[in-house]
Tab-separated table of C-alpha atoms in Angstrom:
chain	number	residue	atom	x	y	z
A	46	MET	CA	55.577	-36.733	-12.397
A	47	ASP	CA	56.000	-33.013	-11.853
A	48	TYR	CA	52.438	-31.680	-12.001
A	49	SER	CA	53.718	-28.116	-11.908
A	50	GLU	CA	54.755	-28.545	-15.544
A	51	LEU	CA	51.268	-29.389	-16.703
A	52	LYS	CA	49.576	-26.754	-18.803
A	53	TYR	CA	45.853	-26.236	-18.996
A	54	ASP	CA	43.716	-24.429	-21.493
A	55	VAL	CA	41.848	-21.831	-19.490
A	56	GLU	CA	38.596	-20.706	-21.036
A	57	GLU	CA	37.480	-17.259	-20.037
A	58	PHE	CA	34.033	-17.344	-18.467
A	59	GLU	CA	31.787	-14.387	-17.909
A	60	SER	CA	28.540	-15.028	-16.086
A	61	ASP	CA	25.309	-13.169	-16.757
A	62	GLN	CA	25.791	-11.503	-13.397
A	63	ASP	CA	29.195	-10.224	-14.579
A	64	LYS	CA	27.463	-8.954	-17.726
A	65	LYS	CA	25.026	-6.985	-15.545
A	66	LEU	CA	22.046	-8.747	-17.098
A	67	PRO	CA	18.729	-8.508	-15.242
A	68	GLN	CA	18.399	-10.726	-12.201
A	69	PRO	CA	15.622	-13.345	-12.236
A	70	PRO	CA	12.917	-13.266	-9.534
A	71	LEU	CA	14.042	-14.646	-6.168
A	72	VAL	CA	11.209	-17.186	-6.154
A	73	LYS	CA	8.636	-18.594	-8.508
A	74	GLU	CA	5.501	-16.485	-8.604
A	75	ALA	CA	2.298	-17.751	-7.036
A	76	MET	CA	0.103	-19.699	-9.442
A	77	ARG	CA	-3.182	-19.086	-7.643
A	78	LYS	CA	-4.886	-15.918	-6.427
A	79	GLU	CA	-5.567	-17.300	-2.942
A	80	SER	CA	-3.110	-18.768	-0.452
A	81	ILE	CA	-3.165	-20.212	3.060
A	82	GLU	CA	-1.310	-18.622	5.966
A	83	LEU	CA	0.905	-20.957	7.988
A	84	PRO	CA	1.457	-20.731	11.756
A	85	LYS	CA	4.956	-19.976	13.080
A	86	ASN	CA	4.574	-20.530	16.817
A	87	PHE	CA	7.231	-23.249	16.693
A	88	ASP	CA	8.096	-22.755	20.346
A	89	THR	CA	4.947	-24.731	21.200
A	90	LEU	CA	6.288	-27.849	19.468
A	91	GLN	CA	8.026	-30.499	21.537
A	92	ILE	CA	11.520	-29.963	20.141
A	93	CYS	CA	14.511	-32.060	21.136
A	94	SER	CA	17.398	-29.683	21.831
A	95	ASN	CA	20.132	-32.296	22.388
A	96	PHE	CA	22.002	-32.398	19.085
A	97	LEU	CA	23.833	-35.628	19.924
A	98	ASP	CA	20.521	-37.368	20.597
A	99	ILE	CA	19.211	-36.100	17.263
A	100	ILE	CA	22.205	-37.521	15.397
A	101	ASN	CA	22.056	-40.851	17.235
A	102	THR	CA	18.330	-41.326	16.640
A	103	ARG	CA	18.209	-40.158	13.011
A	104	HIS	CA	16.711	-42.853	10.764
A	105	SER	CA	14.444	-43.351	7.782
A	106	SER	CA	10.930	-44.669	8.396
A	107	ARG	CA	8.813	-46.901	6.177
A	108	VAL	CA	6.008	-47.513	8.679
A	109	TYR	CA	3.714	-44.659	9.704
A	110	THR	CA	1.205	-44.272	12.552
A	111	GLN	CA	-1.579	-42.886	10.313
A	112	GLU	CA	-2.112	-40.137	12.857
A	113	PRO	CA	-2.724	-36.814	11.098
A	114	MET	CA	0.059	-34.273	10.942
A	115	SER	CA	-0.772	-30.916	12.472
A	116	LEU	CA	-0.647	-27.765	10.369
A	117	LEU	CA	2.041	-26.433	12.713
A	118	GLU	CA	4.236	-29.498	12.118
A	119	LEU	CA	3.830	-29.072	8.364
A	120	SER	CA	4.650	-25.390	8.710
A	121	TYR	CA	7.806	-26.257	10.657
A	122	ILE	CA	8.959	-28.698	7.965
A	123	LEU	CA	8.439	-26.147	5.201
A	124	TRP	CA	10.141	-23.375	7.184
A	125	THR	CA	13.219	-25.414	8.102
A	126	CYS	CA	13.549	-26.550	4.515
A	127	GLN	CA	13.104	-23.340	2.514
A	128	GLY	CA	12.112	-20.574	4.914
A	129	VAL	CA	13.258	-17.007	4.222
A	130	LYS	CA	14.929	-15.364	7.215
A	131	GLN	CA	16.018	-12.121	5.577
A	132	ILE	CA	15.934	-10.317	2.235
A	133	ARG	CA	19.184	-8.630	1.271
A	134	GLY	CA	19.299	-5.263	-0.457
A	135	LYS	CA	16.530	-4.384	-2.897
A	136	LYS	CA	15.460	-8.014	-3.265
A	137	TYR	CA	18.992	-8.924	-4.309
A	138	ALA	CA	19.097	-12.224	-2.407
A	139	THR	CA	17.398	-14.202	0.345
A	140	LEU	CA	19.007	-15.641	3.432
A	141	ARG	CA	17.246	-18.876	4.288
A	142	THR	CA	17.261	-21.718	6.755
A	143	VAL	CA	19.358	-23.758	4.295
A	144	PRO	CA	22.611	-22.721	2.568
A	145	SER	CA	22.997	-22.028	-1.143
A	146	GLY	CA	26.033	-20.853	-3.075
A	147	GLY	CA	25.772	-17.116	-3.624
A	148	ALA	CA	22.408	-17.167	-1.803
A	149	ARG	CA	20.786	-18.044	-5.115
A	150	HIS	CA	18.355	-20.747	-3.893
A	151	GLY	CA	17.188	-22.384	-7.084
A	152	PHE	CA	14.797	-24.867	-5.442
A	153	GLU	CA	11.003	-24.716	-5.306
A	154	LEU	CA	9.077	-26.895	-2.857
A	155	TYR	CA	5.801	-28.686	-3.557
A	156	PHE	CA	3.980	-31.326	-1.566
A	157	VAL	CA	1.095	-33.744	-1.819
A	158	CYS	CA	-1.090	-33.481	1.270
A	159	GLN	CA	-2.831	-36.690	2.297
A	160	ASN	CA	-3.454	-36.371	6.028
A	161	VAL	CA	-2.779	-32.912	7.456
A	162	GLU	CA	-5.192	-31.235	9.843
A	163	GLY	CA	-7.130	-28.400	8.247
A	164	LEU	CA	-5.972	-29.015	4.663
A	165	ASP	CA	-7.838	-30.625	1.787
A	166	PRO	CA	-5.993	-33.557	0.184
A	167	GLY	CA	-4.166	-32.468	-2.943
A	168	THR	CA	-1.047	-30.774	-4.265
A	169	TYR	CA	0.351	-27.552	-2.817
A	170	HIS	CA	3.164	-25.107	-3.556
A	171	TYR	CA	5.159	-23.428	-0.778
A	172	LEU	CA	5.547	-19.634	-1.005
A	173	PRO	CA	8.676	-18.981	1.106
A	174	MET	CA	8.637	-15.182	0.920
A	175	GLU	CA	5.268	-15.043	2.694
A	176	HIS	CA	5.477	-18.414	4.489
A	177	ARG	CA	2.185	-19.441	2.939
A	178	ILE	CA	1.007	-22.307	0.738
A	179	GLU	CA	-1.239	-22.345	-2.312
A	180	PHE	CA	-3.586	-25.181	-3.239
A	181	LEU	CA	-2.986	-26.424	-6.785
A	182	ASN	CA	-5.010	-29.572	-7.502
A	183	PRO	CA	-7.229	-32.075	-5.668
A	184	ILE	CA	-5.723	-35.466	-4.871
A	185	ASP	CA	-7.717	-37.386	-7.509
A	186	LYS	CA	-5.806	-35.578	-10.241
A	187	VAL	CA	-2.429	-36.869	-9.073
A	188	SER	CA	-3.136	-40.193	-7.326
A	189	ASP	CA	-2.391	-42.251	-10.435
A	190	VAL	CA	1.127	-40.821	-10.801
A	191	LEU	CA	2.224	-40.793	-7.156
A	192	ALA	CA	3.599	-44.358	-7.193
A	193	SER	CA	5.680	-43.793	-10.326
A	194	SER	CA	7.003	-40.496	-8.948
A	195	LEU	CA	8.299	-42.467	-5.943
A	196	CYS	CA	9.914	-45.174	-8.094
A	197	ASP	CA	7.082	-47.557	-7.101
A	198	GLN	CA	8.199	-47.641	-3.468
A	199	LEU	CA	4.628	-47.976	-2.334
A	200	TRP	CA	5.079	-47.668	1.435
A	201	ALA	CA	5.730	-43.959	0.922
A	202	LEU	CA	2.150	-43.564	-0.323
A	203	LYS	CA	0.962	-43.928	3.284
A	204	ALA	CA	2.786	-40.790	4.411
A	205	ASN	CA	0.826	-37.775	5.631
A	206	ALA	CA	2.619	-35.565	3.126
A	207	ILE	CA	4.967	-36.253	0.221
A	208	PHE	CA	7.411	-33.464	-0.625
A	209	TYR	CA	8.894	-32.689	-4.026
A	210	PHE	CA	11.673	-30.302	-5.003
A	211	SER	CA	11.958	-28.723	-8.411
A	212	TYR	CA	14.997	-26.777	-9.510
A	213	ILE	CA	15.290	-23.591	-11.580
A	214	PRO	CA	18.845	-23.830	-13.007
A	215	TYR	CA	19.217	-20.215	-14.077
A	216	HIS	CA	18.930	-18.977	-10.492
A	217	THR	CA	22.413	-20.357	-9.867
A	218	GLU	CA	23.811	-20.471	-13.400
A	219	ARG	CA	23.487	-16.693	-13.666
A	220	ASN	CA	26.437	-16.114	-11.339
A	221	GLY	CA	28.329	-19.292	-12.193
A	222	VAL	CA	27.585	-21.094	-8.917
A	223	THR	CA	27.613	-24.868	-8.704
A	224	VAL	CA	24.700	-26.269	-6.710
A	225	ILE	CA	25.204	-29.056	-4.195
A	226	LEU	CA	22.167	-31.077	-3.137
A	227	HIS	CA	22.439	-30.250	0.551
A	228	ILE	CA	18.781	-29.997	1.469
A	229	GLU	CA	18.200	-33.697	2.049
A	230	SER	CA	20.794	-34.059	4.823
A	231	HIS	CA	19.795	-30.741	6.393
A	232	TRP	CA	16.129	-31.676	6.414
A	233	SER	CA	16.556	-35.213	7.715
A	234	ILE	CA	18.174	-33.845	10.879
A	235	LEU	CA	15.824	-30.929	11.454
A	236	VAL	CA	12.617	-32.960	11.315
A	237	MET	CA	14.022	-35.302	13.966
A	238	TRP	CA	13.940	-32.348	16.363
A	239	VAL	CA	10.145	-32.673	16.481
A	240	LYS	CA	10.168	-36.475	16.136
A	241	ILE	CA	8.569	-36.579	12.693
A	242	SER	CA	9.271	-39.756	10.731
A	243	ILE	CA	10.599	-39.301	7.215
A	244	TRP	CA	11.785	-41.366	4.286
A	245	GLN	CA	13.595	-39.953	1.262
A	246	VAL	CA	13.972	-40.942	-2.376
A	247	GLN	CA	15.936	-39.084	-5.023
A	248	VAL	CA	14.861	-38.968	-8.654
A	249	LEU	CA	16.883	-36.656	-10.863
A	250	ALA	CA	15.647	-35.888	-14.349
């Protein structure tokens, strides 16, 4: 079959960015008046610098030591996952530690803290522009839904922190970019640098 003879109906597409419509905010606004500053002295962490060792030792963990996670380790996880390295132009785009088509970054990061030094148990929202977190709710308000949010894989409930991503579609739809879920693979390698055990589950709704 000569595919060069095939004809396709091409539909003209004009994105909201092409239409010069207002750009949405780069990140979701803070929901609380107060927030918690996170440390960034990552050079004090014991980081494995041999990339081949990191790849060879990467694995998912379903058994945890129950030792508390330090605030610096939590800060490192949040930074490597969504941290803002640079703001382009007049808040036109952010360059982050993870890639995103068109530098649109439609993801927001939340976590349930269960055993992190210096933090009360509960739900938190990461503020990447300031590298801070805001406390949302105490743990007793979410404990009954944690298991169902993890597809009843109960061993994950013993983790020091459980991370959740939400997605704001218009951040990428505005300029016609297709989003690829790249964060999971990026994250699973980076946390192995500091020998933090992780386990991942995907629930798309």
